[in-house]
Coordinates of C-alpha atoms (C1' of nucleotides) and ligand atoms in Angstrom, one line a residue:
Chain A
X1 CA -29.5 -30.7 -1.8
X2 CA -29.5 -29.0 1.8
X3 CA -26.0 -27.7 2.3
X4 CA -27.4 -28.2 5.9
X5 CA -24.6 -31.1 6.9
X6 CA -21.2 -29.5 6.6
X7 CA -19.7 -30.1 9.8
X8 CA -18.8 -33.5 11.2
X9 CA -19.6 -33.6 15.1
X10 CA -17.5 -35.7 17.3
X11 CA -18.5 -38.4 19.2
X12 CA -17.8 -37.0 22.6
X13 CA -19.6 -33.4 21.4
X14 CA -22.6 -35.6 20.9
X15 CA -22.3 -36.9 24.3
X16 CA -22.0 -33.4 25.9
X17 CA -24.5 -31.7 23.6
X18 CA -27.2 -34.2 25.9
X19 CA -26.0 -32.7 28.8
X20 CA -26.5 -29.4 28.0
X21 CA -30.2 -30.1 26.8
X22 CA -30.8 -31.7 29.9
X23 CA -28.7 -28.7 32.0
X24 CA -31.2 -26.2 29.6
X25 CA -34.4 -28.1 30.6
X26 CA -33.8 -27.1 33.7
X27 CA -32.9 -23.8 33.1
X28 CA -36.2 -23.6 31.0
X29 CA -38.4 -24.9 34.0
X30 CA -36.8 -22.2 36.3
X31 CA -38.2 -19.4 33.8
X32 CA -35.1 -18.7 32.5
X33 CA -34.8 -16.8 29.0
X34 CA -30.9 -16.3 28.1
X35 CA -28.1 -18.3 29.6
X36 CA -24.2 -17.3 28.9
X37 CA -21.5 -20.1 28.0
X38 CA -19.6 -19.6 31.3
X39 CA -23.0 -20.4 33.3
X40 CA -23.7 -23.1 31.2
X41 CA -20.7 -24.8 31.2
X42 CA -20.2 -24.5 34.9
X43 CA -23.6 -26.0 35.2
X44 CA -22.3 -29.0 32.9
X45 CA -19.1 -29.1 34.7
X46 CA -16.9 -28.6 31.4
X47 CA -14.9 -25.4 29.9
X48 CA -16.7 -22.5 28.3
X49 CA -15.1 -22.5 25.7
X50 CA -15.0 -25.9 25.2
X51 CA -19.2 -26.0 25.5
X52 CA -19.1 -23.1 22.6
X53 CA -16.7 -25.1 20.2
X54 CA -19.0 -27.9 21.4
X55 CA -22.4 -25.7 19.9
X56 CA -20.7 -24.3 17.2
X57 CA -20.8 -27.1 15.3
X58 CA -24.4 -26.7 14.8
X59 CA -23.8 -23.5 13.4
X60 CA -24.2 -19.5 15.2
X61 CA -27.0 -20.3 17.3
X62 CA -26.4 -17.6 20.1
X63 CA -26.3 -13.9 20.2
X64 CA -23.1 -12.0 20.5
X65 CA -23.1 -10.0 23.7
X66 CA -26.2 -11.7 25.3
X67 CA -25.9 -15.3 25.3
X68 CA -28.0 -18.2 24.2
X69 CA -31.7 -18.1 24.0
X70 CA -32.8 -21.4 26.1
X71 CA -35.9 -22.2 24.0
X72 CA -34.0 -21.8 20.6
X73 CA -30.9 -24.0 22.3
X74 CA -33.1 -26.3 23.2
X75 CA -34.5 -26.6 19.7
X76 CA -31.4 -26.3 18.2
X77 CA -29.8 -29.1 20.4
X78 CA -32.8 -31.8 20.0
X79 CA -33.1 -31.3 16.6
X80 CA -29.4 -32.0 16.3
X81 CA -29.9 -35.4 18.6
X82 CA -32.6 -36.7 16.7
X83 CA -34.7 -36.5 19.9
X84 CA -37.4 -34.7 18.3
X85 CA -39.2 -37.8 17.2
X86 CA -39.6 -40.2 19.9
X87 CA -37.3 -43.6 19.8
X88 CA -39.0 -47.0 20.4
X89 CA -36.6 -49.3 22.2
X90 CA -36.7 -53.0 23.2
X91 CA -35.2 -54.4 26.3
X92 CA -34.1 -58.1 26.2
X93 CA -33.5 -59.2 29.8
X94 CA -35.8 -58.0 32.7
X95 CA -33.8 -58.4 35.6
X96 CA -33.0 -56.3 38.6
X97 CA -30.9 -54.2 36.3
X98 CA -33.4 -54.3 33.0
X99 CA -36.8 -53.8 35.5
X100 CA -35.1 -50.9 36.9
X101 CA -34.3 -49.6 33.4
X102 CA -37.4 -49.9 31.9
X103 CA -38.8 -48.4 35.0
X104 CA -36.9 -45.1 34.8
X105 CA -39.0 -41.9 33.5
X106 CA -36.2 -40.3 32.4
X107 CA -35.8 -41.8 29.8
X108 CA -39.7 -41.6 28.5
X109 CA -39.3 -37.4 29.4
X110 CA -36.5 -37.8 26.7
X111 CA -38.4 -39.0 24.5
X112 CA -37.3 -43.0 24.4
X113 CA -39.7 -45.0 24.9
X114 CA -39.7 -48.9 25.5
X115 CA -42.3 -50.7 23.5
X116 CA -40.6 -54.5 23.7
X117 CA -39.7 -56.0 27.3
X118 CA -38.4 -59.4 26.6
X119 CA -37.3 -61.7 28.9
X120 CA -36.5 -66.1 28.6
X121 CA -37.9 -66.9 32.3
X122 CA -41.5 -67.5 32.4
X123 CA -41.6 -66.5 35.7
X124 CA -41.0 -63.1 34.3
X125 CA -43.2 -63.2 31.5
X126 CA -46.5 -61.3 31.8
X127 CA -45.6 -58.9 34.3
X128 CA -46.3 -55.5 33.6
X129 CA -43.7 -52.6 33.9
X130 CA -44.8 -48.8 33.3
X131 CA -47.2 -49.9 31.1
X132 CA -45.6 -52.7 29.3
X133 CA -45.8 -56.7 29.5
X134 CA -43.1 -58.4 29.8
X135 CA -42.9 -61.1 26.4
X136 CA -41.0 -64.5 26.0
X137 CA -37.6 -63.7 24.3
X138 CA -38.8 -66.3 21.2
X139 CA -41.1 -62.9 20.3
X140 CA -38.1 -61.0 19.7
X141 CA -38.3 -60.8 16.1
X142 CA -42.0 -60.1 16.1
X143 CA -41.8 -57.3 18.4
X144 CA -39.1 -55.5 16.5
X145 CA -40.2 -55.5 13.5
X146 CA -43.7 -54.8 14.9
X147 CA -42.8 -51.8 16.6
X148 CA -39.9 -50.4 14.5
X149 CA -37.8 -50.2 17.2
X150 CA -34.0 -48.8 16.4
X151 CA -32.8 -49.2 19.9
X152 CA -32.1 -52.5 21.7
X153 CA -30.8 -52.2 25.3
X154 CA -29.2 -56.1 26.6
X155 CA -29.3 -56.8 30.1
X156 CA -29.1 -60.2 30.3
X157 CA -26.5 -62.6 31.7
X158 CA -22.9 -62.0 29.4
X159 CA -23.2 -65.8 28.2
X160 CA -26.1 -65.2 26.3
X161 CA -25.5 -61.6 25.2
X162 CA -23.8 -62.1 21.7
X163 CA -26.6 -64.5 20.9
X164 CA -29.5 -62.0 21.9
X165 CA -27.8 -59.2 19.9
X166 CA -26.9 -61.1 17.3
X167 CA -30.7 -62.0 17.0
X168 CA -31.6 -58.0 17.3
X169 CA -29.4 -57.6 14.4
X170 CA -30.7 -59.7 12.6
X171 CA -34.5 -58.1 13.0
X172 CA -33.4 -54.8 12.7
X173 CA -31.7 -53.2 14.8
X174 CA -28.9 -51.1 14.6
X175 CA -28.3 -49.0 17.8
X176 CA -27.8 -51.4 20.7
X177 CA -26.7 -50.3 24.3
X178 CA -25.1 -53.1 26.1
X179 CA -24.9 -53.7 30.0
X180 CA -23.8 -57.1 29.9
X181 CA -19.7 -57.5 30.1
X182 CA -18.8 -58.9 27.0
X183 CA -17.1 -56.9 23.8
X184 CA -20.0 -57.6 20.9
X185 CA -19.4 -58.1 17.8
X186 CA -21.7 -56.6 15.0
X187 CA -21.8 -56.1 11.3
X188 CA -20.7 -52.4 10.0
X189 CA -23.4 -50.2 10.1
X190 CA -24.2 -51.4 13.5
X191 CA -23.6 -49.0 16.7
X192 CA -23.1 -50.8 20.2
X193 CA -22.1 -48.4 22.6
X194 CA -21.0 -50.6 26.5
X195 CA -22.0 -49.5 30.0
X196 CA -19.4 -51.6 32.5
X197 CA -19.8 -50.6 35.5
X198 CA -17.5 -52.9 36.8
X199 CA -14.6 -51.3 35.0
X200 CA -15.9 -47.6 36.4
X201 CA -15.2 -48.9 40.1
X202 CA -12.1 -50.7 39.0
X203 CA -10.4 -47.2 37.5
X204 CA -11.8 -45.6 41.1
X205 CA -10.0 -48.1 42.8
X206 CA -7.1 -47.5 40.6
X207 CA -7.2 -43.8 41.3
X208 CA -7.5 -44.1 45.4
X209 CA -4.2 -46.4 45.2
X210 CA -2.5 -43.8 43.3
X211 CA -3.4 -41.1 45.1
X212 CA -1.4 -42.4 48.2
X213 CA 1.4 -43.8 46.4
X214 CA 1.5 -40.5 44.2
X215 CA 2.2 -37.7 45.7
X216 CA 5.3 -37.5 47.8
X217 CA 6.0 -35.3 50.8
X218 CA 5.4 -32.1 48.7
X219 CA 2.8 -29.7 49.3
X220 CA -0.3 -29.6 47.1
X221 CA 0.1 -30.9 43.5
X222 CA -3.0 -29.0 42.3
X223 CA -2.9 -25.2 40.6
X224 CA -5.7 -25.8 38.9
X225 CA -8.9 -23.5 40.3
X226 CA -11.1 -24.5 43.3
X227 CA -13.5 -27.1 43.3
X228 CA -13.9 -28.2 39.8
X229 CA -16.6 -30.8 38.6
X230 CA -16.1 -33.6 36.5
Chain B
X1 CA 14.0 -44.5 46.2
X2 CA 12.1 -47.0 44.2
X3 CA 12.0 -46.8 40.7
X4 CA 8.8 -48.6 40.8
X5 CA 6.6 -46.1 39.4
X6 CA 8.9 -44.3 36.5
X7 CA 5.5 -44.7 34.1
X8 CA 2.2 -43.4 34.5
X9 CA -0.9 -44.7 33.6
X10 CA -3.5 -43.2 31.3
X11 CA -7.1 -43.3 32.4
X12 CA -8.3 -44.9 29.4
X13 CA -5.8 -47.7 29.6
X14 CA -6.5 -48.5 33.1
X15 CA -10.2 -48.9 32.2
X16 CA -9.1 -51.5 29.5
X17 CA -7.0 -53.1 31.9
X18 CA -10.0 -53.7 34.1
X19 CA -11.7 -55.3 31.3
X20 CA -8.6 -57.7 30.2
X21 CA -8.5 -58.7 33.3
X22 CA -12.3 -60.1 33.2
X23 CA -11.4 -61.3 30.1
X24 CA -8.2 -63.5 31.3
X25 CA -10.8 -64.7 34.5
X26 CA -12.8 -66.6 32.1
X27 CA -9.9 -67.8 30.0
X28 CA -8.5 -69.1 33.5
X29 CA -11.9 -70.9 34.3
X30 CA -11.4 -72.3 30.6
X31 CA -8.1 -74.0 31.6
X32 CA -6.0 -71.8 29.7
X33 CA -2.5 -71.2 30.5
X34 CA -1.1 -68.7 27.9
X35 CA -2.4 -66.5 25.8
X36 CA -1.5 -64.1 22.7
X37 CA -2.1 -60.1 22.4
X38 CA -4.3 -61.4 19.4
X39 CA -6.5 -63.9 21.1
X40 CA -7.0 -61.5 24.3
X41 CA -7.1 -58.5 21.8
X42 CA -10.0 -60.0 20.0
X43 CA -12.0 -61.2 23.3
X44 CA -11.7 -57.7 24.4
X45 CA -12.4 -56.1 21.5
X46 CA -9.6 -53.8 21.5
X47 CA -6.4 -53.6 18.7
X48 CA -3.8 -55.8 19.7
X49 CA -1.1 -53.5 19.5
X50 CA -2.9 -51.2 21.7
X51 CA -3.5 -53.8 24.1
X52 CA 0.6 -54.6 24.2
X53 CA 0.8 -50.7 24.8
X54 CA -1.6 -50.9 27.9
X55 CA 0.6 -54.1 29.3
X56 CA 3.7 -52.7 28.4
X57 CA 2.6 -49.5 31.1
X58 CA 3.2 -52.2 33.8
X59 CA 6.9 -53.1 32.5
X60 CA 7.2 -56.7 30.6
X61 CA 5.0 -59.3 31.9
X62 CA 4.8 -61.5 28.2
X63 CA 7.1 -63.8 27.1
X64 CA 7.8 -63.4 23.4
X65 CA 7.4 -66.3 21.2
X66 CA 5.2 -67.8 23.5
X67 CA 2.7 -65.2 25.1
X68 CA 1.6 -64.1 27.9
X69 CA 1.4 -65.8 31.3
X70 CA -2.8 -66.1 32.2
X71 CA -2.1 -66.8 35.8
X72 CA 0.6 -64.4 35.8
X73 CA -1.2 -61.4 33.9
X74 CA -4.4 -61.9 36.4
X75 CA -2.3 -61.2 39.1
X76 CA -0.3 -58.7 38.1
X77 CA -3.5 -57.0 36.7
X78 CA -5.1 -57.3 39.8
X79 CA -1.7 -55.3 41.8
X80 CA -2.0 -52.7 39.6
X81 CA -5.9 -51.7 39.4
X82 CA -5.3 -52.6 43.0
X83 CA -8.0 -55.7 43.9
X84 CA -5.8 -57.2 45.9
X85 CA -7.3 -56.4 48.9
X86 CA -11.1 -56.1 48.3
X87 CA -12.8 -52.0 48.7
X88 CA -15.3 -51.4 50.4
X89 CA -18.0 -49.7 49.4
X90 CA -21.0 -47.4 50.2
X91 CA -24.2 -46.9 48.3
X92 CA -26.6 -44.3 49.0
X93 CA -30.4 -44.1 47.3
X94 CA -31.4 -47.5 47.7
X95 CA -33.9 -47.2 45.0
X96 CA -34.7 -49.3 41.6
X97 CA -31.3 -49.2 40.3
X98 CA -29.5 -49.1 43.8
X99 CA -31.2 -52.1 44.5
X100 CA -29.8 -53.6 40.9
X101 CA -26.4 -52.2 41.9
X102 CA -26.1 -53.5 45.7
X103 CA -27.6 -57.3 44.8
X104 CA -25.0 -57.8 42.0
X105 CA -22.6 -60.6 42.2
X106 CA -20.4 -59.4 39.8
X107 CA -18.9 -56.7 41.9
X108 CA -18.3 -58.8 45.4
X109 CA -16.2 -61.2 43.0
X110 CA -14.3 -58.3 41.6
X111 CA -13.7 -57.3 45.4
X112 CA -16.3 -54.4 46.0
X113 CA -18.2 -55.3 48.8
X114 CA -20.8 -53.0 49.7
X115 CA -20.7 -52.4 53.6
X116 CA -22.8 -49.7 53.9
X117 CA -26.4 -48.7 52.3
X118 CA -28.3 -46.0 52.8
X119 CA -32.1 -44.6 52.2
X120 CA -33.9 -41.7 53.1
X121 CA -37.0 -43.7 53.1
X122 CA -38.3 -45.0 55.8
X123 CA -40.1 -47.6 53.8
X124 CA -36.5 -48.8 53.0
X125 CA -34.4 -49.0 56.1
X126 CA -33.8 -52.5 57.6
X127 CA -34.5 -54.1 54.0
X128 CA -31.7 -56.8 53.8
X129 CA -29.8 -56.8 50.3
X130 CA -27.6 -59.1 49.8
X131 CA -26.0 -59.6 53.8
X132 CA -26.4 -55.8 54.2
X133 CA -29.0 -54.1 55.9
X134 CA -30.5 -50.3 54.7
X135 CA -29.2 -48.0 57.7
X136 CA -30.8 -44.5 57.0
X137 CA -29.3 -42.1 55.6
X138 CA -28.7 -40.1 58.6
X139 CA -25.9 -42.8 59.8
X140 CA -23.7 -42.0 56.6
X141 CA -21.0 -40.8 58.1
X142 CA -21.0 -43.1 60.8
X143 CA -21.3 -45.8 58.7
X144 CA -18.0 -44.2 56.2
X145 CA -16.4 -44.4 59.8
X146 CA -16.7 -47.3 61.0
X147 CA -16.3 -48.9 57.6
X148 CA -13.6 -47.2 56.1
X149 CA -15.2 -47.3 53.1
X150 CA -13.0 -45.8 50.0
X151 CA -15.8 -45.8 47.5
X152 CA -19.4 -43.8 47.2
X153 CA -22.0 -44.9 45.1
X154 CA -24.4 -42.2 44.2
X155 CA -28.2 -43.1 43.6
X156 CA -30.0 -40.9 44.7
X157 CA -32.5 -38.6 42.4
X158 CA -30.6 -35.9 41.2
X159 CA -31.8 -33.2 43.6
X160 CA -30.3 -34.0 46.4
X161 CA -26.8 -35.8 44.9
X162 CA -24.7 -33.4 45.1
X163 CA -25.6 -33.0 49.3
X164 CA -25.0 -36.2 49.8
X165 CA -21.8 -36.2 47.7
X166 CA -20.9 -33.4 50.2
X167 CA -21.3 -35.7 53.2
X168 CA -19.3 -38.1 51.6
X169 CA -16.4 -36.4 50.9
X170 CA -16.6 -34.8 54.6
X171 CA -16.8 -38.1 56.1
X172 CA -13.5 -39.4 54.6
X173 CA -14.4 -40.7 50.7
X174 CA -12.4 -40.0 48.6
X175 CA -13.9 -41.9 45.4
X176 CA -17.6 -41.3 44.1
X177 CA -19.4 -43.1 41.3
X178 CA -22.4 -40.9 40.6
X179 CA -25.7 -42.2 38.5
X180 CA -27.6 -39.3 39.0
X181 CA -27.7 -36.8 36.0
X182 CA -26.2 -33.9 37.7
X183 CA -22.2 -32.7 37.6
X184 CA -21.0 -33.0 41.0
X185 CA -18.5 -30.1 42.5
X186 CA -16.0 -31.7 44.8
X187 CA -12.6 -30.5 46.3
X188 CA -9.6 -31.5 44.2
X189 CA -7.9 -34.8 45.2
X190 CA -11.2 -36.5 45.1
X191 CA -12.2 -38.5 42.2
X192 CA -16.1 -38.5 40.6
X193 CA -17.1 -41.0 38.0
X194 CA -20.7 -39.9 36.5
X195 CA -22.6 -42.6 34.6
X196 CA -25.2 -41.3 32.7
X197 CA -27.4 -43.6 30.8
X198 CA -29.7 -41.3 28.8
X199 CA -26.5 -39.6 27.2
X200 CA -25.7 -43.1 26.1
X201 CA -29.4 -43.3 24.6
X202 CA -29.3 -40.0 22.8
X203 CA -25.3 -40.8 21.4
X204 CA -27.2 -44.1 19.7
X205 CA -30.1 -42.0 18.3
X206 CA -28.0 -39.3 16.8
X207 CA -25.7 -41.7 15.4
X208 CA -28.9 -43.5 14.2
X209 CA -30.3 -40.1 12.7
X210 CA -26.4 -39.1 11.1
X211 CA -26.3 -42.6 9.3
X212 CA -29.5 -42.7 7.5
X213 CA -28.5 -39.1 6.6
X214 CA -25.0 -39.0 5.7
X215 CA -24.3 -42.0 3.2
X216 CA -25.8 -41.0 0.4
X217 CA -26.9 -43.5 -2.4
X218 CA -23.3 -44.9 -2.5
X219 CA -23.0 -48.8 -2.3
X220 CA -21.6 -49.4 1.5
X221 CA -18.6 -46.5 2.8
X222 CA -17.1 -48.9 4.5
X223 CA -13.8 -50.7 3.5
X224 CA -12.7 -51.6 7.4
X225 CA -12.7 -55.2 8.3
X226 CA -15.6 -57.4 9.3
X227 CA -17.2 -57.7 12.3
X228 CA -15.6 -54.7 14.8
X229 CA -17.0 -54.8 18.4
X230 CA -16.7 -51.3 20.5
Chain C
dG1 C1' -26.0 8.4 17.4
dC2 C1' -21.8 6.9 19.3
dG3 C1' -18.8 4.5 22.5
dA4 C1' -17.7 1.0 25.5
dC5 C1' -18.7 -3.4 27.4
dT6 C1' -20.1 -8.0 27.1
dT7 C1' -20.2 -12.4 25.0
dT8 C1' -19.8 -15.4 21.1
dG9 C1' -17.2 -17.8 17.5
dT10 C1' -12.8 -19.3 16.0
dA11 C1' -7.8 -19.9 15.0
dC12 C1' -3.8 -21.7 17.2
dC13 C1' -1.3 -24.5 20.1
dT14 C1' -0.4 -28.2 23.3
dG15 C1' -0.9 -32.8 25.0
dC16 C1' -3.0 -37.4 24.8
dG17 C1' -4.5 -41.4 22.7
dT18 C1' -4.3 -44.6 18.9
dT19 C1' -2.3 -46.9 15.2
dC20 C1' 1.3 -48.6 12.2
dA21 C1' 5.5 -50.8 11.6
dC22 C1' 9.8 -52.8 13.1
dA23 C1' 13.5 -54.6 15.9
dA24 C1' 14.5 -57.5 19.9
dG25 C1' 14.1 -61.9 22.3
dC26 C1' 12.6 -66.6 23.2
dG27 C1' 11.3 -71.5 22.1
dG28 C1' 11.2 -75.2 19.3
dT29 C1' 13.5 -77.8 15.8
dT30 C1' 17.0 -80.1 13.2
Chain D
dA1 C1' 24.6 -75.8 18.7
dA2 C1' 22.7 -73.0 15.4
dC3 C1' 18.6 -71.6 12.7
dC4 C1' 13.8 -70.2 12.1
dG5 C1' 9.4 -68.6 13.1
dC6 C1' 6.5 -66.6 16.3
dT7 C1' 5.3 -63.0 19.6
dT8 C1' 6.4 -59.3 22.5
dG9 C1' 7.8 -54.6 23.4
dT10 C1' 8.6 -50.0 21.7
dG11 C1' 9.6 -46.0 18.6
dA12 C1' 7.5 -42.8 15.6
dA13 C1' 3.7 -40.7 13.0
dC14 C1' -0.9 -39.5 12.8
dG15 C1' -5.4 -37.8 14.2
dC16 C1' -8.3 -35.9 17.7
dA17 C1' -9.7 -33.6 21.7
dG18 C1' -9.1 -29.8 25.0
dG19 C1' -7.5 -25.3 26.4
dT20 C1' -5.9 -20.6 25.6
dA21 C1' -6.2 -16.3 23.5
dC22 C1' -8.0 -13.1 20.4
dA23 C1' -11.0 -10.9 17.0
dA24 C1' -15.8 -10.1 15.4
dA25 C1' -20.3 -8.6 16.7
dG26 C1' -24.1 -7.1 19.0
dT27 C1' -26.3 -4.5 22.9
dC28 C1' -26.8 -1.2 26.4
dG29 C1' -26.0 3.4 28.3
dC30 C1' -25.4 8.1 27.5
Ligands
LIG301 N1 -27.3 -55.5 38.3 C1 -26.2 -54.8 38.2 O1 -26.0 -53.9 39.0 C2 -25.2 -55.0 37.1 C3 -24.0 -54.3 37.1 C4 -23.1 -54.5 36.1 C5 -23.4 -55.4 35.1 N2 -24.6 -56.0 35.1 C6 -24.8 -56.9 34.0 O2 -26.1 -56.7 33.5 C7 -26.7 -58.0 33.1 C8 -27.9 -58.2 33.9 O3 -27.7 -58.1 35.3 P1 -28.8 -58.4 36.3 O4 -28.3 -58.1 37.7 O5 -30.1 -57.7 36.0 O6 -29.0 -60.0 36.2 P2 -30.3 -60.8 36.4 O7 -29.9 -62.2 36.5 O8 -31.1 -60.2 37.5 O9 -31.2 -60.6 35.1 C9 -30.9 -61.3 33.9 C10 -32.2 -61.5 33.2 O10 -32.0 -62.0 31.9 C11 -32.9 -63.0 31.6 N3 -32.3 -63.9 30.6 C12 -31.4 -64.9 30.7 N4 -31.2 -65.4 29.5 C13 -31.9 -64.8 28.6 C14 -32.1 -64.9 27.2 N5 -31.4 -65.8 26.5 N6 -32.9 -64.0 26.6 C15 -33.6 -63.1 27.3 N7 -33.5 -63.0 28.7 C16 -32.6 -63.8 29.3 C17 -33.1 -63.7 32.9 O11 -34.3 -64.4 32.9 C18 -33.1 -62.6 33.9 O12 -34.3 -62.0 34.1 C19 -25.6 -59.0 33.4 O13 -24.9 -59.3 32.2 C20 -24.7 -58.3 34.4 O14 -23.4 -58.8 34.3 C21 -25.5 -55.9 36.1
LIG302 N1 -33.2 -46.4 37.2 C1 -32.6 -46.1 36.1 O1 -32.6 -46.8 35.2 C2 -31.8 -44.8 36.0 C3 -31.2 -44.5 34.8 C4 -30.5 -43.4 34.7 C5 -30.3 -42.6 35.8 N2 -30.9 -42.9 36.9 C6 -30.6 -42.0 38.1 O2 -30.3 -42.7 39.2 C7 -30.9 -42.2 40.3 C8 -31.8 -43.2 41.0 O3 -32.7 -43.7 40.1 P1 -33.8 -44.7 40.6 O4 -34.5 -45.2 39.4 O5 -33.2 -45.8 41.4 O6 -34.7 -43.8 41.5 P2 -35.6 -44.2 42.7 O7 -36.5 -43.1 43.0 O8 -36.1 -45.6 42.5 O9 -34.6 -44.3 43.9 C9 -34.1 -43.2 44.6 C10 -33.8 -43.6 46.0 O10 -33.1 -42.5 46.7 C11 -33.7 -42.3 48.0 N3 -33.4 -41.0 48.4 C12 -34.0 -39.9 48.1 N4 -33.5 -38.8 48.7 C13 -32.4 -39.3 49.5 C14 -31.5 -38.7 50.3 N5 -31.4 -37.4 50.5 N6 -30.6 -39.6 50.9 C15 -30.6 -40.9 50.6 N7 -31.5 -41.5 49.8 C16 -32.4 -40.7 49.3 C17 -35.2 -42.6 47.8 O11 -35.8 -43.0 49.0 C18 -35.2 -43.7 46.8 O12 -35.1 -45.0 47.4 C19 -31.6 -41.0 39.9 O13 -30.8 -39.8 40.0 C20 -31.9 -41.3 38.4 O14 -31.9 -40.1 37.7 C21 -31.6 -44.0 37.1

DNA sequence: GCGACTTTGTACCTGCGTTCACAAGCGGTT
DNA sequence: AACCGCTTGTGAACGCAGGTACAAAGTCGC
């Protein structure tokens, strides 16, 4: 056995270590050879030293003195995200929100790929987006276990979402991403991470009401340094 | 001085709230007057106790013995997250998923109204979306002006995002929810949201990579109840 | 070849969020 | 009118994430 698993990474590591890949890619394209924690993490908009507790969980990969080599980051990082093999992914429910998903090249640079667009309207059915044809929902089954997909993304209407991903469950998969808003339930060993958008302008609108019931008369609450990003 | 705001709210129970109170919308629709932590608990897919926790943040608005008040819960969710009177919004990059974003009913009910949206394109100004015409982008900050608008939607590639979030905050906004894949630098005492959807596909394929590594040939490591949703 | 500087990696601490468990309060019932 | 069961609200403990500070380590300059 590989002692190569030692370390546990957090869930919200996992979610900043895609950052930096995507903050190194461009790094990489701009000819770059060596970057140091502080410019990375101002880059990702986090703490240097949280970003190096972050990449120390995959073991030394930097250089004392010099920084981190981009290509072997880079490496290290995808390797560590499973992106080195390419994901297949289905997409059940081509609406405005699912076309414009499974029109997005940012997600085929990262190597996810969508190779099943289902939708129930036959209206829908047949059309062809970035070189894939939209197929009738009752294929569902078929084109999962036909492709091997281990990603399904739901975008359709919240009534029918538990339905759909109970059926994606059923053939298979066991990473789904969910844009419709209702709270799914799955089996263990099933991962459903939720995208609410709703909910991310409702905590804005939270924060703006705050913000001028908050602060009294006093100067400036805010020590912290200039200009941070979040 | 009013001792109206002795508690403060976390960020991550405000973004339940938001989805408790979607929740209690279509128990009202269902004709329900009362509910338990339990029932709403489960339909948001949250612990109960937590939930009570997140209510309790806005003083005592249950009954015990009996429950909690649906009508009276909606609105006193709504006072807090602060829907009462509806925000007005601005969207700039009227592309694939602004499009999505701008023609979405589910945000006008919620009380987001988009009264402003922008393109550089040509191509795309005086495209009607949903009883709003694309202005271009050169009219932003009349358009945060005259429109008051509290909120900035980000859609734009990720090039020029941070720019326009500059222009933004100039003109007067004050809250920005950004899609593009770049950490935006803003003054403190202005809020940024990022939504970034390829972190949430690389979280699912290294959780999908760490499961078929990590249990080994063990029956199932999991003792938790059945059926979670996250 | 040696010293000093730079940058990583990590140990410690502080604060937040979550969970468990229990006491307080209200309605319904007899 | 008093009891009983149900549900809320909250106090306390636990675990985790984030931030600070410091020591190890390697490189560059002399
Ligand atoms: N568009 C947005 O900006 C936005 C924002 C937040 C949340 N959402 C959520 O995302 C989901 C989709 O939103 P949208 O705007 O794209 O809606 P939409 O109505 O444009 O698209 C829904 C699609 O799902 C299809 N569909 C319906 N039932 C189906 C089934 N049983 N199987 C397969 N496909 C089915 C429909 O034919 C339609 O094409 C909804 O749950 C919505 O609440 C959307
Ligand atoms: N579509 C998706 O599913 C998806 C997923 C994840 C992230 N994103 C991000 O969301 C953003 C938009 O994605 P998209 O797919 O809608 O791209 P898109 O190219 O379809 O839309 C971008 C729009 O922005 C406009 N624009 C360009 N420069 C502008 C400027 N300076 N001012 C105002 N408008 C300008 C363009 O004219 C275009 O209409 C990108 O940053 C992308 O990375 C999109």
């Amino acid at each position: 056995m590989t002692q190569s698993r030692p370390r546990i990474v957090p869930e919200a590591t996992v979610a900043r270590l895609a950052v930096y890949l995507r903050v190194l890619a461009g790094l990489a394209d701009g000819g770059r050879s060596h970057v140091s924690s502080g410019e990375l993490a101002a880059a990702a908009g986090v703490n240097p030293a949280g970003l190096r507790k972050d990449l120390s969980y995959l073991g030394p990969c930097g250089v004392r003195g010099v920084g981190y080599s981009v290509a072997g980051l880079q490496e290290r990082l995808s390797a560590a995200l499973g992106v080195e093999r390419s994901r297949a992914c289905v997409l059940v429910g081509m609406g405005r929100l699912g076309a414009a998903l499974a029109d997005y090249a940012g997600f085929a640079s990262r190597g996810f790929e969508f190779v099943g667009l289902l939708d129930a309207d036959p209206a829908r059915v047949g059309d062809r987006v970035s070189g894939c044809t939209v197929r009738p929902v009752e294929e569902l089954e078929s084109v999962v276990a036909g492709t091997q997909a281990s990603i399904g993304v739901i975008t359709t209407p919240a009534e029918v979402a538990q339905s759909v991903c109970d059926r994606l469950v059923a053939a298979g998969v066991r990473s789904i991403l969910n844009f419709a808003p209702v709270a799914l339930s799955v089996p263990a060993g099933v991962d459903v991470r939720k995208v609410d958008l709703s909910v991310e302008l409702q905590v804005l609108a939270f924060l703006d009401q705050q913000r001028d019931g908050g602060p009294p008369p006093v100067v400036v609450p805010v020590p912290a340094g200039a200009g941070g990003a979040r």
